[in-house]
Steps between C-alpha positions, in 0.01 A plus 500: 500500500215338692362666812657330802390500863500273803204348681425644843382159624854462635393741777255384770166674546134462410352845570500818291718659768747216436495575127599860563752404769670262257516770235659746741728255678599267218410623150674833556805315635514285186447802274784688670740215422429502126692718254328804348169654597260358243135439593483202735237235419322331790394137533256504789372203692158615625328256736125477545518701823685782326250506212214542745683778687608703196247786511514829308740650753738206464483518120581872504789435739645238265471730199678779690773256603556397136524863386740588780729202442481470119332160513202332335294183532603235247347176629310346791553162663151373581610142566517478882163605644600510867799452727818425306785523751613381842242223535422173322384585148566181298197390286274759665658764274259392223189568710250623416552346156308547177214274611405755767314832478754665731767466230269661245410792728864557596615501136227746403585732787869486408405612150291787631780606733767474231337757274432728797865486610639553150244691288764582234609141444450323169522139619531335842544128557350333807644157573290227659499137610519214244131406552557280808733263679496187284440237774182685605355544148257271316398498134151599610647826636597629156162647411478737797870597482473592133178690560668703773801591284268610218308716745815687602602538135164664430552734795843598368354560153247740655781678688692537173199658331450743788862592577710418195721278719538135398528263794639152439405223742830312487466140613822359640579130441675338794616146585233274653218732388223455246708708261854372537661430164481693175279219365251561781509876451421462131223250578349751744471774239343254257247402767435864584383576143498874546338703223722755325343775712639344820830347387708814576407484868632154595857384457788332676735609771808308387707416808847391394569306821184294457559398138866425567395268785289314241815431293348702216699679231474879510499542122248218450260639765506844345458372144199287589329775698556738209357254248183476710469881505494499882581836656789510745383756755838502671807287559608436856878490496583231751739212548467155658733253670662238277706212634678226308672184617656537844353850536152353542556402865552869588149602392370391841668812642233710330200326653312758711150533647351808329481443123423206276820385329382267227771279352531338158767233467630300207534128568856386435390173341185572302560867427140570601401798713353447845315778679489561875260735676764631740871467562439280805324246275800495269752448781283219634516333158878528510504338844294218354764424240381700197772606255494816292759667281351848534241679711355849471320667788250785513694736721539858378860611550690809383525490122867603496596172675643233273555284808364524853706315753557145380224495236446666166221714361291532185659833407565365148124500440501878551800545273316306229156659539544870575677599174217334302217704651325789329591828664137582580471212750548627860770328704469453875778354714333282761715360781237494772664214692825688573437482876452121472848443356729341762650789694861405425426537127343846525733790441412869515170672565176439314540833323856421393393166357199635312705781345769251401235278338357790300846602382581139405188483282575838343855392416374177344252686279755762396769244415 
């Protein structure tokens, strides 16, 4: 069965001390709730601050922690560069984007740190932003963005030669970004034109919530990516909100000020999809008289939920996709917005919910 972990971006903290605190306070709690005592894979969110603070002493401390607790580094979330909790994040989560040198330097340092933290690893995926936020991007920006991605790929190739560890820069399509749909992801790799020597070092982070929001078919997405010989560095196991008919009015309950909740709605008359940058924009359209028969919202919720309150979820996308995946693709449950769910719909502790998610995925794959 595929290696399965959860992403530590559900826990607040930007420093290296926060990384270790979250391992001790949360990862061990989750591990204790799971059956058996098999090696526990880690999906670490490592912010820019933490990368800069992770010196040799910190690296040795992490390695000792892994030996003591029977754990190992599986994947890194290098998407959010800075603050990711308890303040307005919204579209700033993409900054710096792939037009900027800071994104290049951060991605290189994450690669260097990854092999230092896990010198016995064979492959580590590092997820990253989908080039840029679409409203801020121009066609003239493509040249520098592509150049920057190629530069990191070359750095990862050099690391592979020196360490034997293959790093995969895993670009994560997301609604309202330059890479949003499967079509746009495929177009990106065609634009990138990597030589065979660099192709192994750039792939996709396939986020199930994001592609479900786009009304895409799980089987079709996977088949097309496979035909293009695009590496899937990891799959983020996540679920979105889905409302139909009278349920749609209840989506407004999930509007909150921290994260961007992009919405894609199907027009009830034309059948066409309309995209909204944030949930507030969608609810404003409803107030203006727009009619939709279904809407899906980028809001990561526990994957075991078939319904959440008075709306549904895209859990069916997970049921369709996960059994189709090759067993060598890492799986990472990612429900970072748990604390943003309306309080009356949250049940149990963070640790309880994460463990339940991991067991739900395991049961689905073993079925």
